[in-house]
């Protein structure tokens, strides 16, 4: 896919992987719009990258998403919708709080992606060459038991992406559907995690390469060997990711 001159909307572009990817998309000659909930964070990002547009939006709220959609469409539309926002919680499934964590993760990591995709598809379908990108995770196929409901939300997203790609291949041949699958990444969200982490820069560079080369799945770093290990030796792969006590 040709990136120069195209417009991308990064859902969750104010920190971590989304924030890092801004400078890589700008370097490719793209126009960048980002959204997030925290207005202050958005302002700080805007002062660092004055050419981008920012929209304050909570993607778990349908009215916020509709407003953002209207704003984006009336200002010229987009060529790439990048669903990157995500929340993660370390918790025990034995606690009563499990349902609250699961609800928040499913709403942000999965249901919002469904909502945003169906809302933006009509306009995207009319353009020449466009992409829908989803930040999934290696835990989509290999759950990390210390983030149990997060893993389940990414498994839902992964399954959704497979069906979406299949359905769109018949409806809209101009739309690439890309699943970005990072292992643990060094961001604010994982600062308490002890596992080995890859840099946000590595993730952003792999994503750009994946987009340029029309890849459908972008496994980042060790996510790829883990994928194959899980396919052929599922119990071994599970025990490597979940060594002893699941609550770390
Ligand atoms: N870090 C990892 O190890 C890792 C590994 C694999 C996959 N991933 C996935 O990669 C994505 C980015 O992760 P990250 O570590 O970069 O996270 P992060 O630093 O916490 O950034 C998350 C971004 O999403 C936004 N966001 C969260 N909830 C939102 C909501 N309801 N509405 C709008 N925006 C929202 C945040 O802004 P506000 O808080 O201001 O809303 C922020 O811009 C996530 O989908 C995550 O699951 C991360």
Coordinates of C-alpha atoms and ligand atoms in Angstrom, one line a residue:
X1 CA 0.0 0.0 0.0
X2 CA 1.2 3.5 -0.9
X3 CA 1.3 5.6 2.3
X4 CA 2.4 9.0 1.0
X5 CA -0.5 11.5 1.0
X6 CA -2.9 9.2 2.8
X7 CA -4.7 10.1 6.1
X8 CA -4.6 7.8 9.2
X9 CA -6.8 8.0 12.3
X10 CA -5.0 6.5 15.2
X11 CA -7.4 5.4 17.9
X12 CA -5.4 5.7 21.1
X13 CA -2.5 7.8 19.7
X14 CA -1.6 9.8 22.9
X15 CA 0.8 7.3 24.5
X16 CA 2.7 4.1 24.0
X17 CA 2.6 2.4 20.6
X18 CA 0.1 4.9 19.1
X19 CA 2.2 7.9 20.1
X20 CA 5.5 6.4 18.8
X21 CA 3.8 5.5 15.5
X22 CA 2.9 9.2 14.8
X23 CA 6.4 10.2 13.8
X24 CA 6.8 7.1 11.6
X25 CA 3.5 7.9 9.7
X26 CA 4.4 11.6 9.4
X27 CA 7.8 10.5 8.0
X28 CA 6.0 8.5 5.3
X29 CA 4.2 11.7 4.2
X30 CA 0.8 10.8 5.9
X31 CA -1.7 13.1 7.5
X32 CA -2.3 12.0 11.1
X33 CA -5.3 12.3 13.3
X34 CA -5.3 10.8 16.8
X35 CA -7.9 10.3 19.5
X36 CA -7.8 9.5 23.2
X37 CA -9.8 10.4 26.3
X38 CA -7.4 12.6 28.2
X39 CA -7.4 16.1 26.7
X40 CA -4.2 17.2 28.4
X41 CA -2.3 14.2 26.9
X42 CA -3.7 15.1 23.5
X43 CA -2.6 18.8 23.9
X44 CA 0.9 17.6 24.8
X45 CA 1.1 15.4 21.7
X46 CA -0.2 18.2 19.5
X47 CA 2.5 20.6 20.8
X48 CA 5.1 18.0 19.9
X49 CA 3.6 17.3 16.4
X50 CA 1.8 20.5 15.4
X51 CA 0.7 19.2 12.0
X52 CA -1.5 16.5 13.5
X53 CA -5.2 16.8 14.4
X54 CA -6.4 15.6 17.8
X55 CA -9.9 14.5 18.8
X56 CA -11.0 13.9 22.4
X57 CA -13.1 10.7 22.3
X58 CA -13.9 7.8 24.6
X59 CA -14.4 5.0 22.2
X60 CA -16.6 3.0 24.7
X61 CA -19.2 5.8 24.3
X62 CA -21.3 5.6 21.1
X63 CA -22.1 9.3 21.1
X64 CA -18.4 10.3 21.3
X65 CA -17.6 7.9 18.5
X66 CA -20.5 9.3 16.3
X67 CA -19.2 12.8 16.9
X68 CA -15.6 11.8 16.0
X69 CA -16.9 10.0 12.9
X70 CA -18.8 13.2 11.8
X71 CA -15.8 15.4 12.4
X72 CA -13.4 13.1 10.5
X73 CA -15.7 12.7 7.5
X74 CA -16.5 16.4 7.2
X75 CA -12.8 17.2 7.3
X76 CA -12.0 15.0 4.4
X77 CA -12.2 11.4 5.7
X78 CA -9.4 8.9 6.2
X79 CA -7.6 6.1 4.3
X80 CA -6.4 4.1 7.3
X81 CA -8.3 3.4 10.5
X82 CA -5.9 2.2 13.1
X83 CA -7.6 0.6 16.1
X84 CA -4.8 0.7 18.7
X85 CA -6.5 1.8 21.9
X86 CA -6.5 -0.8 24.6
X87 CA -6.7 -1.3 28.4
X88 CA -5.2 -4.1 30.4
X89 CA -5.6 -5.2 34.0
X90 CA -3.6 -7.7 36.1
X91 CA -6.1 -9.5 38.3
X92 CA -7.4 -12.7 39.8
X93 CA -10.5 -14.4 38.3
X94 CA -11.4 -15.5 41.9
X95 CA -12.2 -11.8 42.9
X96 CA -15.6 -10.2 42.4
X97 CA -13.8 -7.4 40.5
X98 CA -13.2 -9.7 37.6
X99 CA -16.4 -8.8 35.8
X100 CA -15.6 -5.0 36.0
X101 CA -12.2 -5.6 34.4
X102 CA -13.6 -7.9 31.8
X103 CA -16.3 -5.4 30.9
X104 CA -13.9 -2.5 30.5
X105 CA -11.4 -4.6 28.4
X106 CA -14.1 -6.1 26.2
X107 CA -15.6 -2.6 25.6
X108 CA -12.3 -0.9 24.7
X109 CA -10.3 -3.7 23.1
X110 CA -13.0 -5.5 21.2
X111 CA -16.5 -3.9 21.0
X112 CA -15.2 -0.4 20.2
X113 CA -13.3 -1.9 17.2
X114 CA -16.5 -3.5 16.0
X115 CA -18.4 -0.1 16.4
X116 CA -15.7 2.0 14.7
X117 CA -15.2 -0.4 11.8
X118 CA -18.9 -0.6 10.9
X119 CA -19.2 3.2 11.2
X120 CA -16.2 4.0 9.0
X121 CA -16.6 1.2 6.4
X122 CA -19.1 3.0 4.1
X123 CA -16.6 5.9 3.4
X124 CA -13.6 3.6 3.3
X125 CA -15.3 1.4 0.8
X126 CA -15.5 4.3 -1.7
X127 CA -11.8 5.0 -1.6
X128 CA -9.1 3.5 -3.8
X129 CA -6.7 1.8 -1.4
X130 CA -7.4 1.8 2.3
X131 CA -6.6 -0.2 5.4
X132 CA -8.1 -1.3 8.7
X133 CA -5.4 -2.0 11.2
X134 CA -5.9 -3.6 14.6
X135 CA -3.4 -3.9 17.4
X136 CA -4.0 -7.4 18.7
X137 CA -1.5 -9.3 20.9
X138 CA 0.4 -12.5 21.2
X139 CA -1.9 -13.3 24.1
X140 CA -4.8 -13.5 21.6
X141 CA -3.6 -17.1 20.9
X142 CA -1.5 -17.8 23.9
X143 CA -3.2 -16.4 27.0
X144 CA -1.2 -14.8 29.8
X145 CA -3.1 -15.9 32.9
X146 CA -2.0 -12.8 34.9
X147 CA -4.0 -10.7 32.5
X148 CA -6.8 -13.2 31.9
X149 CA -9.7 -11.1 30.7
X150 CA -7.4 -8.9 28.6
X151 CA -6.2 -12.1 26.9
X152 CA -9.8 -13.1 26.3
X153 CA -10.6 -9.6 24.8
X154 CA -7.7 -9.9 22.4
X155 CA -8.8 -13.5 21.4
X156 CA -12.2 -12.0 20.5
X157 CA -10.5 -9.2 18.5
X158 CA -8.3 -11.8 16.7
X159 CA -11.3 -13.9 15.8
X160 CA -13.3 -10.8 14.6
X161 CA -10.4 -9.7 12.4
X162 CA -10.3 -13.1 10.6
X163 CA -14.0 -12.9 9.8
X164 CA -13.8 -9.3 8.9
X165 CA -11.0 -9.9 6.4
X166 CA -13.0 -12.8 4.9
X167 CA -16.2 -10.8 4.6
X168 CA -14.5 -7.7 3.1
X169 CA -12.6 -9.8 0.5
X170 CA -16.0 -10.3 -1.2
X171 CA -17.4 -6.8 -0.5
X172 CA -14.5 -4.3 -0.7
X173 CA -11.4 -5.5 -2.5
X174 CA -9.7 -2.1 -1.9
X175 CA -9.6 -2.6 1.9
X176 CA -6.6 -4.3 3.5
X177 CA -7.2 -5.8 7.0
X178 CA -4.1 -6.0 9.1
X179 CA -3.6 -7.5 12.5
X180 CA -0.6 -6.2 14.4
X181 CA 0.6 -8.8 16.9
X182 CA 3.2 -7.5 19.4
X183 CA 4.7 -9.4 22.3
X184 CA 5.1 -7.4 25.5
X185 CA 6.0 -3.9 24.6
X186 CA 7.8 -1.3 26.8
X187 CA 5.0 1.2 27.5
X188 CA 3.3 2.8 30.5
X189 CA 0.7 0.0 30.4
X190 CA 3.3 -2.7 31.1
X191 CA 5.6 -0.8 33.5
X192 CA 4.8 -3.3 36.3
X193 CA 5.4 -6.4 34.1
X194 CA 8.7 -8.3 34.6
X195 CA 8.7 -10.0 31.2
X196 CA 11.1 -9.1 28.4
X197 CA 9.8 -6.2 26.4
X198 CA 10.3 -4.9 22.8
X199 CA 10.5 -1.2 22.1
X200 CA 7.6 0.9 20.7
X201 CA 9.9 1.9 17.9
X202 CA 10.3 -1.7 16.8
X203 CA 6.5 -2.2 16.8
X204 CA 5.9 1.0 14.7
X205 CA 8.6 0.1 12.2
X206 CA 7.2 -3.4 11.7
X207 CA 3.7 -1.9 11.3
X208 CA 4.9 0.5 8.6
X209 CA 6.7 -2.4 6.7
X210 CA 3.6 -4.5 7.0
X211 CA 1.4 -1.7 5.6
X212 CA 3.8 -1.0 2.7
X213 CA 4.0 -4.7 1.8
X214 CA 0.3 -5.5 2.1
X215 CA 0.8 -8.0 4.9
X216 CA -2.3 -9.4 6.6
X217 CA -0.6 -10.3 9.8
X218 CA 2.4 -8.5 11.4
X219 CA 4.0 -10.6 14.1
X220 CA 6.5 -8.4 16.0
X221 CA 9.8 -10.0 17.2
X222 CA 9.2 -13.1 19.4
X223 CA 5.5 -13.1 18.7
X224 CA 6.2 -15.1 15.6
X225 CA 8.2 -18.0 17.2
X226 CA 5.6 -18.1 20.0
X227 CA 2.9 -18.4 17.4
X228 CA 4.5 -21.5 15.9
X229 CA 5.5 -22.9 19.3
X230 CA 1.8 -22.6 20.3
X231 CA 0.6 -24.2 17.1
X232 CA 2.8 -27.3 17.4
X233 CA 3.5 -27.5 21.2
X234 CA 0.5 -25.8 22.9
X235 CA 1.2 -27.1 26.4
X236 CA 4.9 -26.2 26.3
X237 CA 4.1 -22.7 24.9
X238 CA 1.5 -22.1 27.7
X239 CA 3.9 -23.2 30.4
X240 CA 6.6 -20.8 29.1
X241 CA 4.2 -17.9 29.2
X242 CA 2.7 -19.0 32.5
X243 CA 5.6 -20.4 34.5
X244 CA 4.3 -20.7 38.1
X245 CA 1.8 -18.6 39.9
X246 CA -0.5 -16.9 37.4
X247 CA -0.9 -13.8 39.6
X248 CA 2.4 -12.0 39.3
Ligands
LIG1 N1 2.2 -2.7 25.8 C1 2.2 -4.0 25.4 O1 2.9 -4.8 26.0 C2 1.2 -4.5 24.4 C3 1.5 -5.8 23.8 C4 0.6 -6.2 22.8 C5 -0.5 -5.4 22.4 N2 -0.7 -4.2 23.0 C6 -1.8 -3.4 22.6 O2 -1.3 -2.3 21.9 C7 -2.2 -1.2 22.1 C8 -1.5 0.0 22.7 O3 -0.9 -0.4 23.9 P1 0.0 0.6 24.7 O4 0.8 -0.3 25.6 O5 0.7 1.5 23.8 O6 -1.0 1.4 25.6 P2 -1.0 2.8 26.3 O7 0.4 3.4 26.4 O8 -1.8 2.6 27.6 O9 -1.9 3.7 25.3 C9 -3.2 3.4 25.1 C10 -3.8 4.5 24.3 O10 -5.2 4.2 24.1 C11 -6.0 5.3 24.6 N3 -7.3 4.8 25.1 C12 -7.5 3.9 26.1 N4 -8.8 3.7 26.4 C13 -9.4 4.5 25.5 C14 -10.8 4.8 25.3 N5 -11.8 4.2 26.0 N6 -11.1 5.7 24.3 C15 -10.1 6.3 23.6 N7 -8.8 6.1 23.8 C16 -8.5 5.2 24.7 C17 -5.1 6.0 25.6 O11 -5.4 7.4 25.8 P3 -6.3 7.9 27.0 O12 -5.9 7.1 28.2 O13 -6.1 9.3 27.1 O14 -7.7 7.5 26.6 C18 -3.8 5.9 24.9 O15 -3.6 6.8 23.9 C19 -3.3 -1.8 23.0 O16 -4.4 -2.2 22.2 C20 -2.7 -2.9 23.7 O17 -3.6 -3.9 24.1 C21 0.2 -3.7 24.0

